[in-house]
XYZ file of C-alpha atoms in Angstrom:
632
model
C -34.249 42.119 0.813
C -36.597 39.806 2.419
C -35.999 37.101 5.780
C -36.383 33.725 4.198
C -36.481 30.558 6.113
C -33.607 29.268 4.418
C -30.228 30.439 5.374
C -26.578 30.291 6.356
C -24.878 28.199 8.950
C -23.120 31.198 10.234
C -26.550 33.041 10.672
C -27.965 30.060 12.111
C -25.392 29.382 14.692
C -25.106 33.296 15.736
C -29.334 33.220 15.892
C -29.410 36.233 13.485
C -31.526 36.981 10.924
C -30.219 36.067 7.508
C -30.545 38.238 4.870
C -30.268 37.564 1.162
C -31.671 37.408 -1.798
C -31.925 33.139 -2.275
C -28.474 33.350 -2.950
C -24.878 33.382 -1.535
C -23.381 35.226 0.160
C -25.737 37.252 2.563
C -25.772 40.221 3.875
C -23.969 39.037 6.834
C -21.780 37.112 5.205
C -20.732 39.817 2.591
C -19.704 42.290 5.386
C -18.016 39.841 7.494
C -15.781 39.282 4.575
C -16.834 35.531 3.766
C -17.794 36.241 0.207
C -15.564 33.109 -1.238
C -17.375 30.043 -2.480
C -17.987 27.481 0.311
C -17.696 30.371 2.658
C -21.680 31.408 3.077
C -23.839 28.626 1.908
C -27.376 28.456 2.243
C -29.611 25.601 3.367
C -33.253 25.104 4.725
C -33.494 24.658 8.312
C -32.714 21.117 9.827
C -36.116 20.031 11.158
C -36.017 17.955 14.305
C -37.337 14.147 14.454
C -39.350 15.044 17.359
C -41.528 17.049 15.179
C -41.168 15.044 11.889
C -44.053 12.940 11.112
C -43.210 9.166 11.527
C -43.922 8.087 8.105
C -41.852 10.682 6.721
C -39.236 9.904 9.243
C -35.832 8.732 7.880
C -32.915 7.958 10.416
C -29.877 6.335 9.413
C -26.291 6.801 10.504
C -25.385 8.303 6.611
C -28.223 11.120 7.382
C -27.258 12.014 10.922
C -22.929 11.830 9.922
C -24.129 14.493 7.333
C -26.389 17.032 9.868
C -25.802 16.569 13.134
C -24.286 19.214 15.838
C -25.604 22.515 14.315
C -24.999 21.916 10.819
C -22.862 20.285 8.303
C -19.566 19.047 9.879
C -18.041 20.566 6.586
C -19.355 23.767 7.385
C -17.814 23.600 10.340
C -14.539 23.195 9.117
C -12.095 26.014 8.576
C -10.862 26.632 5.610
C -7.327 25.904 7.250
C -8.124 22.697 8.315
C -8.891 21.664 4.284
C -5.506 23.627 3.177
C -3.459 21.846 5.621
C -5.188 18.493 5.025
C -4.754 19.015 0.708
C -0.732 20.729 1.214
C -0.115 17.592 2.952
C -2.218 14.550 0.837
C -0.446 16.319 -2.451
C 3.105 16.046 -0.915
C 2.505 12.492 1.630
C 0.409 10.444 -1.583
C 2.370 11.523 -4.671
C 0.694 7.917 -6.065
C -2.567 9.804 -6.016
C -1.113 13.138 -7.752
C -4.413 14.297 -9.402
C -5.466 17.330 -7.125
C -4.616 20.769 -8.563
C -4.197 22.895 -5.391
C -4.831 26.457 -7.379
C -8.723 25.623 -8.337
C -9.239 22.696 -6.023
C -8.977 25.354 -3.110
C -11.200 27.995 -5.001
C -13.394 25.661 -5.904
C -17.108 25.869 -4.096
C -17.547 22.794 -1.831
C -21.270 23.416 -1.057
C -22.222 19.796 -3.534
C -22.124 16.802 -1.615
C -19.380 15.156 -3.822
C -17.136 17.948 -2.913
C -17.631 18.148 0.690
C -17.056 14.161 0.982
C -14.003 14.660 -1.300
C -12.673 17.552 1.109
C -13.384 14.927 4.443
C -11.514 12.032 2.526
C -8.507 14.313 2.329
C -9.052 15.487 5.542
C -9.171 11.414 7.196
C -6.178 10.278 4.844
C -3.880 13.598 5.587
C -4.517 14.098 9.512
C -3.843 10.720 9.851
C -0.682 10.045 8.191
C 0.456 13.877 9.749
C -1.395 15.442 12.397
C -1.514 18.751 12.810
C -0.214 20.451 16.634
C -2.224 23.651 15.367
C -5.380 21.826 14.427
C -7.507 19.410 16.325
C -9.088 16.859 14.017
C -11.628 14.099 15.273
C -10.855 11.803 12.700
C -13.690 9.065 13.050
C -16.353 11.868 12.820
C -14.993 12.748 9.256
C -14.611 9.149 8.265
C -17.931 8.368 9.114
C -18.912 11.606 7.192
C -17.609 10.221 4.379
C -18.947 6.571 4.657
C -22.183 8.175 4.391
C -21.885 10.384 2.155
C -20.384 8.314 -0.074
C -23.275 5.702 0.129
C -25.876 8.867 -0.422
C -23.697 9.724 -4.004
C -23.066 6.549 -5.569
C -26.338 6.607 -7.118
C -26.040 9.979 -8.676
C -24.619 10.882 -11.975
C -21.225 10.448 -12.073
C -18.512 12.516 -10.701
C -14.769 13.297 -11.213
C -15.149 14.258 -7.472
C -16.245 11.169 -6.467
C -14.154 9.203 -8.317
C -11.401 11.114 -6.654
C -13.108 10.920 -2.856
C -13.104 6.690 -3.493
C -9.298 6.630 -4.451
C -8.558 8.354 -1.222
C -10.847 6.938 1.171
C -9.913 3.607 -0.637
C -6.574 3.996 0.596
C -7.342 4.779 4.222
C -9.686 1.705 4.443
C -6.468 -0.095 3.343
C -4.276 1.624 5.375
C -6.853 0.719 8.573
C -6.411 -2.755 7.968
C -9.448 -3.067 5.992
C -8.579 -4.312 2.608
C -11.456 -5.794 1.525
C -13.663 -2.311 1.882
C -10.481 -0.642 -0.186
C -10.958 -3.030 -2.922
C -14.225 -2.758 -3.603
C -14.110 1.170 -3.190
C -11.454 1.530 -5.735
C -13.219 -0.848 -8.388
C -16.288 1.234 -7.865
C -14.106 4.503 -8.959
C -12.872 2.577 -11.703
C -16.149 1.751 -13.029
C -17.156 5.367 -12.392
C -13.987 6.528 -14.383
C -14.613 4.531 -17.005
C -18.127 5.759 -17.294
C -16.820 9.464 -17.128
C -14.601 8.724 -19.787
C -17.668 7.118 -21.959
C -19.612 10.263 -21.617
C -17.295 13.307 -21.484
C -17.091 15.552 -25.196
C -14.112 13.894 -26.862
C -12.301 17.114 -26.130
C -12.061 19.710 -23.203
C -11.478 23.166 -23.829
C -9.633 23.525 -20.599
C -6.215 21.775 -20.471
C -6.451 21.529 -17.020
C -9.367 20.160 -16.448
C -8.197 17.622 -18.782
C -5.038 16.807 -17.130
C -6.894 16.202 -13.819
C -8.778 14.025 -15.559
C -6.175 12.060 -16.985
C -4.685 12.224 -13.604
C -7.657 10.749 -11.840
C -7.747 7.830 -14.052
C -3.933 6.737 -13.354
C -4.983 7.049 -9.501
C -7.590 4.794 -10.881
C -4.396 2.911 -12.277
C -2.197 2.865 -9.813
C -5.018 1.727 -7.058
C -6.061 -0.853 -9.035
C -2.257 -2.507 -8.707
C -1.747 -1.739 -4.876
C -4.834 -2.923 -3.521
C -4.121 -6.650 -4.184
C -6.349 -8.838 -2.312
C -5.934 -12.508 -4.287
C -3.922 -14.584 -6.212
C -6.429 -15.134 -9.216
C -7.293 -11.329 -9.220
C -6.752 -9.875 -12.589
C -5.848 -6.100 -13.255
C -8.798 -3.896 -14.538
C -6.881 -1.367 -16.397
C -4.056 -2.784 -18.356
C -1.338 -0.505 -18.997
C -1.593 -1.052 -22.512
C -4.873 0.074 -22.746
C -5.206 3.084 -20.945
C -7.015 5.398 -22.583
C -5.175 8.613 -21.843
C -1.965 10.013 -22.037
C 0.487 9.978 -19.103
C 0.674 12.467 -17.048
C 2.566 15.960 -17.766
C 4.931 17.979 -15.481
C 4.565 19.080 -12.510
C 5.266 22.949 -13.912
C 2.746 22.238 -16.663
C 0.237 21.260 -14.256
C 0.311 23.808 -12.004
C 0.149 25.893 -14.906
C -2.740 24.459 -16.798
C -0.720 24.350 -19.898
C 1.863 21.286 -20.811
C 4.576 22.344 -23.127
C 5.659 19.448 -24.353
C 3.694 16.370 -26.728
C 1.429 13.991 -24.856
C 2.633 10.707 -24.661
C 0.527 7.425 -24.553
C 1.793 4.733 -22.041
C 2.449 2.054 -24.792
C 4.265 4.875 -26.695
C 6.696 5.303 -24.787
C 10.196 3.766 -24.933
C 11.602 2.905 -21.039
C 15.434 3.815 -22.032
C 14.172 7.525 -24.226
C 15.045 10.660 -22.147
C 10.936 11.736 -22.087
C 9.822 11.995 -19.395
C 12.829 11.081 -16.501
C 13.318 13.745 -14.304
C 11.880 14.751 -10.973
C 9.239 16.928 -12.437
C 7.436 14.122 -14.293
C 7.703 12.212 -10.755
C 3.552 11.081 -11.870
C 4.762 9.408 -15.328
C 7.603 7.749 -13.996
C 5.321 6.255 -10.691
C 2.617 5.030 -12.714
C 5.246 3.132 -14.785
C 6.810 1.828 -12.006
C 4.037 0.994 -10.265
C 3.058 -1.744 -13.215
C 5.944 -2.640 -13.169
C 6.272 -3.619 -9.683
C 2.905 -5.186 -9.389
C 3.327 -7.362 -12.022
C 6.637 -8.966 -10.304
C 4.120 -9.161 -6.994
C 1.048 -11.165 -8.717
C 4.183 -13.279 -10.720
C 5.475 -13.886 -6.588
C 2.258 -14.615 -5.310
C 1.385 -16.852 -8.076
C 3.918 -19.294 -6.993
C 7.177 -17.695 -8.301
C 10.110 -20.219 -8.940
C 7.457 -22.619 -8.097
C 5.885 -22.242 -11.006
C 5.478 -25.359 -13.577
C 8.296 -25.281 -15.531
C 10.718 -22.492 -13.804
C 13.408 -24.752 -12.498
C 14.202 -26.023 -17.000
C 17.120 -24.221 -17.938
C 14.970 -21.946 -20.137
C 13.597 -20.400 -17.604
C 16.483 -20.412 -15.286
C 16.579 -16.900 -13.236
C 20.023 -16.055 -15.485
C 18.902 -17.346 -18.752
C 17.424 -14.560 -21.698
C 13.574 -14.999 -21.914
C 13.208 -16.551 -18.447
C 10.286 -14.655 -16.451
C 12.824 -13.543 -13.936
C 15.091 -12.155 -16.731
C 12.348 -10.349 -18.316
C 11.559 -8.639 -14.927
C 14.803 -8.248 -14.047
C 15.104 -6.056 -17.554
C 12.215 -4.302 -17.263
C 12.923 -2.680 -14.193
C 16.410 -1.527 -15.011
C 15.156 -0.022 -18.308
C 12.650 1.754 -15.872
C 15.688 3.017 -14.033
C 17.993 4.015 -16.573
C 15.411 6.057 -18.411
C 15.195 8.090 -15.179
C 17.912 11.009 -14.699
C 20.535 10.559 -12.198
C 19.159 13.235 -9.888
C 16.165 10.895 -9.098
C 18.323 8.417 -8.553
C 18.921 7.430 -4.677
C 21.721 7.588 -3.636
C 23.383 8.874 -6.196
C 20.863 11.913 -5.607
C 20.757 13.180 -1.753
C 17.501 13.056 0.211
C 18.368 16.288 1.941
C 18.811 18.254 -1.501
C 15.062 16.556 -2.641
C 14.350 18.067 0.447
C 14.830 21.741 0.132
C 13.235 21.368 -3.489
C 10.167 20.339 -1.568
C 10.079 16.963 -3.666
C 11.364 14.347 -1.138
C 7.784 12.168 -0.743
C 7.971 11.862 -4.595
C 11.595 11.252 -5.067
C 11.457 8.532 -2.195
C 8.285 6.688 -3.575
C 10.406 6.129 -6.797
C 13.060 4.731 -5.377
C 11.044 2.348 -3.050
C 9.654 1.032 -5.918
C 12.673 0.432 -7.658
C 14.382 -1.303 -4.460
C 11.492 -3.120 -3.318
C 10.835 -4.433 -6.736
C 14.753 -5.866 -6.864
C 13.999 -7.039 -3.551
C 10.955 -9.366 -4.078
C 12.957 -10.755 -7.294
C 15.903 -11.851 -5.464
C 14.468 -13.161 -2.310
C 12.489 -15.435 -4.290
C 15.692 -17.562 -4.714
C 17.644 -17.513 -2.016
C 17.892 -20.598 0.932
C 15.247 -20.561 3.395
C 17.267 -21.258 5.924
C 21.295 -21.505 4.876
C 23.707 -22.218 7.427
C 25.608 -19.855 9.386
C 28.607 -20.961 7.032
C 26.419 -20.508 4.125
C 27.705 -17.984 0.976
C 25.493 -17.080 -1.846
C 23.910 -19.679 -3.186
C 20.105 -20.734 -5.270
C 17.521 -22.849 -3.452
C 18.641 -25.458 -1.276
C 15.125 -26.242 -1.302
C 12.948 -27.993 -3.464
C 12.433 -27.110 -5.852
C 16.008 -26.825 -7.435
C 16.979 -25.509 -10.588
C 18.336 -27.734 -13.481
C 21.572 -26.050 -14.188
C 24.160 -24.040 -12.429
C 24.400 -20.159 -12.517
C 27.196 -18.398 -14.161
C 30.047 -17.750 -11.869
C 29.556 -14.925 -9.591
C 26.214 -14.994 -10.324
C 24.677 -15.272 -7.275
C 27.074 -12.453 -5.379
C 25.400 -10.532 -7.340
C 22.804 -11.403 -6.283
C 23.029 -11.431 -3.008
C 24.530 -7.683 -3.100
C 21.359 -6.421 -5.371
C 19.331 -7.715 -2.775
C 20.752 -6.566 0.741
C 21.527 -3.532 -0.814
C 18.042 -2.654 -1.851
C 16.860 -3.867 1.825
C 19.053 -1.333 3.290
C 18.666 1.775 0.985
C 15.390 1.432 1.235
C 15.924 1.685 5.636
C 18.398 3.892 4.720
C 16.554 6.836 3.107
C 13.452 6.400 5.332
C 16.001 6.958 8.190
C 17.053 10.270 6.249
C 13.752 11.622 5.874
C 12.969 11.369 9.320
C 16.069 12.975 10.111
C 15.401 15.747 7.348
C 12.089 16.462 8.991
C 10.099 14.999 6.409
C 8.641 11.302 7.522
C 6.905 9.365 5.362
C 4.920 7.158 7.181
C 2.070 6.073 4.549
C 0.996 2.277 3.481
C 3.432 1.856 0.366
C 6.465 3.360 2.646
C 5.146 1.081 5.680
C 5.206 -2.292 3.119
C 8.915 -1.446 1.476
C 10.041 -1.081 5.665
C 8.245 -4.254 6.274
C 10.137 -6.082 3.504
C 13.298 -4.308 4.022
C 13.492 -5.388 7.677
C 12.651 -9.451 7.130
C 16.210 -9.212 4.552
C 18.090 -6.869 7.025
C 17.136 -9.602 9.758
C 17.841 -12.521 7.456
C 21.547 -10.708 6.409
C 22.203 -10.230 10.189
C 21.955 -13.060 11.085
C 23.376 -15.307 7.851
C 26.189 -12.254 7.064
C 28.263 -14.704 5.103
C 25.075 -14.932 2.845
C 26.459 -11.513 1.359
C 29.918 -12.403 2.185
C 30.270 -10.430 4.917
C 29.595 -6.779 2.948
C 27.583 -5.038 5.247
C 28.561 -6.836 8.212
C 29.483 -3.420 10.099
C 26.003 -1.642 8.802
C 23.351 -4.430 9.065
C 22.932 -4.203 12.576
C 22.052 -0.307 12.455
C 19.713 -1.033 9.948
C 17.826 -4.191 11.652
C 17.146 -1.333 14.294
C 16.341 1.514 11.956
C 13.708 -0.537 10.078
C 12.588 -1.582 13.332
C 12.020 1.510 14.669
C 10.544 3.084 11.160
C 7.899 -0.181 11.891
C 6.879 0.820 15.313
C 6.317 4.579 14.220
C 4.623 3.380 11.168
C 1.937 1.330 13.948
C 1.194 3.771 15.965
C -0.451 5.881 12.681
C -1.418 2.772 11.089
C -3.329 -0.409 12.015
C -1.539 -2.429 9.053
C 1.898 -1.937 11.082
C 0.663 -3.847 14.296
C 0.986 -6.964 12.580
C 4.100 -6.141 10.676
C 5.918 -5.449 14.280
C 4.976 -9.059 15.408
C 6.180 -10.322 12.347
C 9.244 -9.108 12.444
C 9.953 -9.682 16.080
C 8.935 -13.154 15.660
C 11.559 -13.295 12.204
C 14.111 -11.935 14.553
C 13.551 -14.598 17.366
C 13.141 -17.690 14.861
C 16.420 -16.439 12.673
C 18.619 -15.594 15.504
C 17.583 -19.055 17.333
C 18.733 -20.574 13.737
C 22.031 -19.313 13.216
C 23.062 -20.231 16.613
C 21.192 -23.507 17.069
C 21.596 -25.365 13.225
C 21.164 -29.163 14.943
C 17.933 -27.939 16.162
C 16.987 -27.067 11.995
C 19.168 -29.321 9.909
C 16.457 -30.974 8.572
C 14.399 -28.106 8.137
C 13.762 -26.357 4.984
C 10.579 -24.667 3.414
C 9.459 -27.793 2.005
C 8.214 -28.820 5.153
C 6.200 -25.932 5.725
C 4.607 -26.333 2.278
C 2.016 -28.533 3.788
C 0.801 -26.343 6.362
C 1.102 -23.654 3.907
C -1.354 -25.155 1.275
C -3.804 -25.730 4.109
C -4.436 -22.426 5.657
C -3.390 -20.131 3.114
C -4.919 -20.804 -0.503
C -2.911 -17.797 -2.434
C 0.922 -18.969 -1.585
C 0.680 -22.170 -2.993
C 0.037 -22.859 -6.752
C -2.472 -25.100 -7.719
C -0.267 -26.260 -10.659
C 2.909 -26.656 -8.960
C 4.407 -29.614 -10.011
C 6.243 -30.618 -6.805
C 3.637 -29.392 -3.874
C -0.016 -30.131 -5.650
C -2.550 -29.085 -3.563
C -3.128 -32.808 -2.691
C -0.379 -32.372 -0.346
C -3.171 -31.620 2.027
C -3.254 -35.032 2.679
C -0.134 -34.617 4.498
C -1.266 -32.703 7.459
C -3.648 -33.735 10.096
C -5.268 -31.025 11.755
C -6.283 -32.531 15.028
C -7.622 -29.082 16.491
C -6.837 -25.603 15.682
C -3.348 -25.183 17.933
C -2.079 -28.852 16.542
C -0.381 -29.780 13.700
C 1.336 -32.978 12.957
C 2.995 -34.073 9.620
C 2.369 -37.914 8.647
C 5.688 -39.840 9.598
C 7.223 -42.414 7.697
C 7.860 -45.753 10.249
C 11.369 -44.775 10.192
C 10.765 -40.777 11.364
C 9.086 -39.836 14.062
C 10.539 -36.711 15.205
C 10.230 -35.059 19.084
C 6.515 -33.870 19.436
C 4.859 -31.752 22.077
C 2.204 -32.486 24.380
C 0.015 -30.760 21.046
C 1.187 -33.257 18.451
C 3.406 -30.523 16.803
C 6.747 -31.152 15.902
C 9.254 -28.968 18.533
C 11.440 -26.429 16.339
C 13.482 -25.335 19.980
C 13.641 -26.330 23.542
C 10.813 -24.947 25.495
C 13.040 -23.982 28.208
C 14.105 -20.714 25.865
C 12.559 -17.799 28.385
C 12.090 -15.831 24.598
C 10.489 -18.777 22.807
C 8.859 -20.294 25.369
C 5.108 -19.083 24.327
C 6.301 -19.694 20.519
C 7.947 -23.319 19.869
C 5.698 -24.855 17.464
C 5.498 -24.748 13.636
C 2.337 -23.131 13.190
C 2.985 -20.774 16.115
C 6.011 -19.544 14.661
C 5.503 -19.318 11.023
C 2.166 -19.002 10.533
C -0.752 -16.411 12.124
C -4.438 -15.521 11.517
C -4.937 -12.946 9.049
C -8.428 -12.853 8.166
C -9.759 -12.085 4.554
C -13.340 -11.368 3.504
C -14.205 -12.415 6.912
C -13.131 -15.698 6.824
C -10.109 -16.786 9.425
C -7.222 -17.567 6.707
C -3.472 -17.696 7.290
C -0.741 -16.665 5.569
C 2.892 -17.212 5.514
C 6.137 -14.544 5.907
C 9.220 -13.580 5.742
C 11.334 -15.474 3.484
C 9.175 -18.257 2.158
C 6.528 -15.165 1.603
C 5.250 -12.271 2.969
C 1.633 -11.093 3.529
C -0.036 -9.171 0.681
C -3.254 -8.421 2.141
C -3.785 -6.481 5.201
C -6.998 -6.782 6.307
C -6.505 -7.712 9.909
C -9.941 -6.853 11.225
C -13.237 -8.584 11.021
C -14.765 -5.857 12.065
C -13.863 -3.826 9.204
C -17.513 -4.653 7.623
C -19.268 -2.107 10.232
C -19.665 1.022 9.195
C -17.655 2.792 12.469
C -15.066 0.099 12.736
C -11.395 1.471 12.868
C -11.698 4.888 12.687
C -9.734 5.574 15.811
């Protein structure tokens, strides 16, 4: 036994000698019963700048975030901390479902890609649920992991960091900072795909196999929820995957599937394979493409589109895009068993099986998928006498809908708005909120069609005129939980409230917006917000910029014909309600109401919501691009 300079950070912090033999654990270590891996790890002694040579001297924030306040900040991190953080990311971000919690926790963190993967978990968990028995300074391990992210990425790569960029990809996101999230999680896609370039065409460990194939549908399923553009093209296709889908829940805990690996493009939506609660990963991932594929269809212009208003492509008519959709998700759902099915399944029983996160991610992506579908047709603004009903609005389809058509409609779509309220409500009332970015954006949609319903009830003919009012308040209240854990939600609160005011003001007040209809927004629209508008659209090119005449940055004025000059205000913009409204008296223009600054890649871009659109990127912070910004 000999005293060497390098040694422990428990030895170092009690100022006792350290005694080993150049590896872990030491002698200290061993009697005090810290003999697992990560427990006792060795290092050389952190020398201080004072007495560092100033050519050798290197100080950047990445090298202090790692060593700073007597050692690691991992180090100093107990081991319940990281269980509490990875019990809670496995159960809260069932999306990201590629940790196995057996070897993960006996697995040594004393690599670098290990300890930044443990401090991801740690910022994404804590966040979304803190602990009352642990106190966590979150900013200190997000910085931690900013830099040691940047002092990884130029090492070989790892399955560890793949898995640290999916997560911390999804708290940049969650901050507000959408940008940062999307280039994190192409950067673990790349890495993935190099991983999967390199690896032996085999493992001999089934496990480590699975969470590799797990990784890569994070990989998958990040890739289709950080959207950030309309042009942006998906980097994994679905059909091109290269690895199976993933296996039970049972099977993976176990480290042994039991039943035949099935390849995404092999599998039939309707079979029986994979449906129930237990293959929750499989049936996400599917859903997941599924969903995102009606999003990028929406953003790109939806009935807009050239050619969607020909009866071909009519929303009711077989081989329409909205048809094929439309299909595509309920094949999804019926190849699912009932007991994943809300509400013919209970939250409360999903509950006490310890699988309500999962079970509720499912069905938000089924309901907020029918949702986005079905809004995209309905009347921007109907009457208050108004029953369902297509676009009133340009532009207007070329036949009419099969009778009872559009009550159908109408029901598919208020009903998905409030079960998706609904069973937030019931986890929160079961104990078991799930307050996380997906959850947040199904709430955020859900309450712009409860609002919309509650004030136009006729619009569903009156069905949930007794219930729509609860649920205006529930997914009001879900949203102003959600913002106090999130940044995202601050702007989704203003929304809404400002939805609320504009819709209300609408259904009482129709002489004030009888000429009003989303076409003349569209012009406004196509100036300050590039990725609602398509440049192909036959009836709103994106010459209709010629239409407005920005005079400053608070006025807008559309071009009058001699014979219409509507009521302007002392800014040259059109007056939507009477300024003497005590609640819309700081909001009575167009571009105050409908439209607000939501910055992307640093550049101050708007973007519209609510019913003509809501907002698909959430980055709504310049200061996102520093390294400490939005940690708190």
């Amino acid at each position: 036994m000999v005293r060497a300079t390098i040694a422990c950070a428990w030895c170092r912090r009690s100022k006792i000698r350290c005694v080993h033999e150049g590896v872990s654990p030491c002698r200290n270590c061993l009697k005090a019963g810290r003999s697992e891996d990560g427990d006792c790890v060795l290092s050389p002694p952190r020398v201080s700048p004072r007495r560092t040579p100033k050519a050798d001297h290197v100080s950047t924030p990445a090298v202090q975030s790692l060593t700073h306040q007597g050692g690691d900040l991992m180090d100093r991190t107990p081991h319940a901390v990281i269980n509490y953080a990875v019990g809670n990311f496995r159960r809260l971000f069932p999306e990201l479902g590629f940790l196995h919690t057996a070897t993960f926790e006996a697995s040594s963190q004393g690599d670098k890609s290990g300890r930044v993967l443990r401090a991801a978990i740690i910022s994404l968990a804590f966040t979304s649920k803190p602990s009352g028995d642990h106190r966590v300074d979150i900013p200190e391990y997000a910085t931690y992991v900013r830099g040691g992210l940047s002092s990884v990425l130029f090492d070989p790569p790892r399955l560890e960091t793949v898995q640290a960029l999916l997560i911390f990809s999804m708290f940049e996101w969650s901050k507000g900072c959408a940008s940062n999230a999307w280039m994190m999680t192409g950067t673990a896609i790349r890495m993935m795909q190099s991983l999967e370039a390199l690896r032996d065409s085999k493992f001999t460990d089934e496990r480590q196999q699975e969470v590799h194939n797990r990784t890569f549908w994070g990989c998958f399923v990040m890739d289709r929820l950080i959207l950030c553009g309309k042009y942006q093209s998906f980097a994994l296709p679905v059909d091109q995957m290269p690895t199976p889908l993933p296996i039970g829940e049972e099977d993976f805990a176990f480290g042994q599937s039991t039943g035949p690996k099935i390849m995404a493009r092999e599998l039939n939506t309707s079979s029986s394979g994979h449906s129930d609660i237990d293959h929750h990963y499989s049936i996400m991932v599917r859903g997941f493409d599924i969903w995102s594929r009606i999003l990028k269809w929406v953003i790109n212009g939806g009935r807009r589109q050239p050619g969607m208003t020909s009866l071909t492509n009519c929303p009711w008519s077989q081989g329409s895009s909205w048809g094929d959709f439309h299909g595509e998700i309920q094949a999804w759902r019926q190849g699912q068993n009932k007991r994943v099915q809300y509400p013919h399944a209970s939250v409360s029983a999903c509950v006490s099986l310890g699988r309500a996160e999962s079970f509720a991610m499912i069905n938000l992506i089924y309901f907020v998928s029918l949702l986005f579908l079905n809004q995209e047709y309905i009347p921007f603004l109907p009457t208050a006498e108004s029953e369902p009903q297509g676009p009133i609005d340009p532009p207007l389809l070329e036949a009419k809908a099969p009778d009872g058509w559009w009550s159908d409609r109408a029901m598919e779509l208020f009903d998905s708005a409030q079960h998706i309220t609904l069973m937030l409500r019931q986890l929160d009332e079961n104990d078991c909120p799930l307050l996380t970015p997906y959850a947040g954006f199904c709430a955020f949609s859900a309450a712009t069609m409860n609002i919309y319903e509650s004030c136009f009830p006729r619009m569903n003919l009156n069905r949930s005129v007794k219930t729509v009012g609860r649920s205006v308040e529930d997914s009001m209240g879900y949203l102003r939980r959600f913002q106090n854990v999130w940044k995202m939600g601050e702007r989704w609160v203003k929304t809404t409230e400002r939805i609320q005011r504009l819709l209300t003001r609408a259904s009482q007040d129709r002489q004030q917006f009888k000429a009003k209809t989303r076409d003349d927004f569209i012009a406004l629209e196509t100036y300050m917000q590039y990725a609602r508008v398509s440049r192909a659209d036959q009836d709103h090119p994106i010459d209709a910029i010629e239409n407005v005449d920005m005079q400053n940055r608070g006025g807008y004025r559309r071009k009058e014909s001699a014979d219409e000059v509507p009521e302007v205000s002392s800014s040259g913009a059109p007056v939507l309600f009477p300024t003497s409204d005590p609640d819309l008296s700081a909001d009575t223009t167009i571009d105050s109401q409908w439209n607000e600054d939501w910055p992307l890649w640093g550049h101050q871009e708007y973007v519209p919501f609510a019913i003509g659109g809501v907002p698909f990127d959430y980055n709504i912070d310049l200061g996102c691009f520093s390294t400490d910004a939005n940690d708190a």
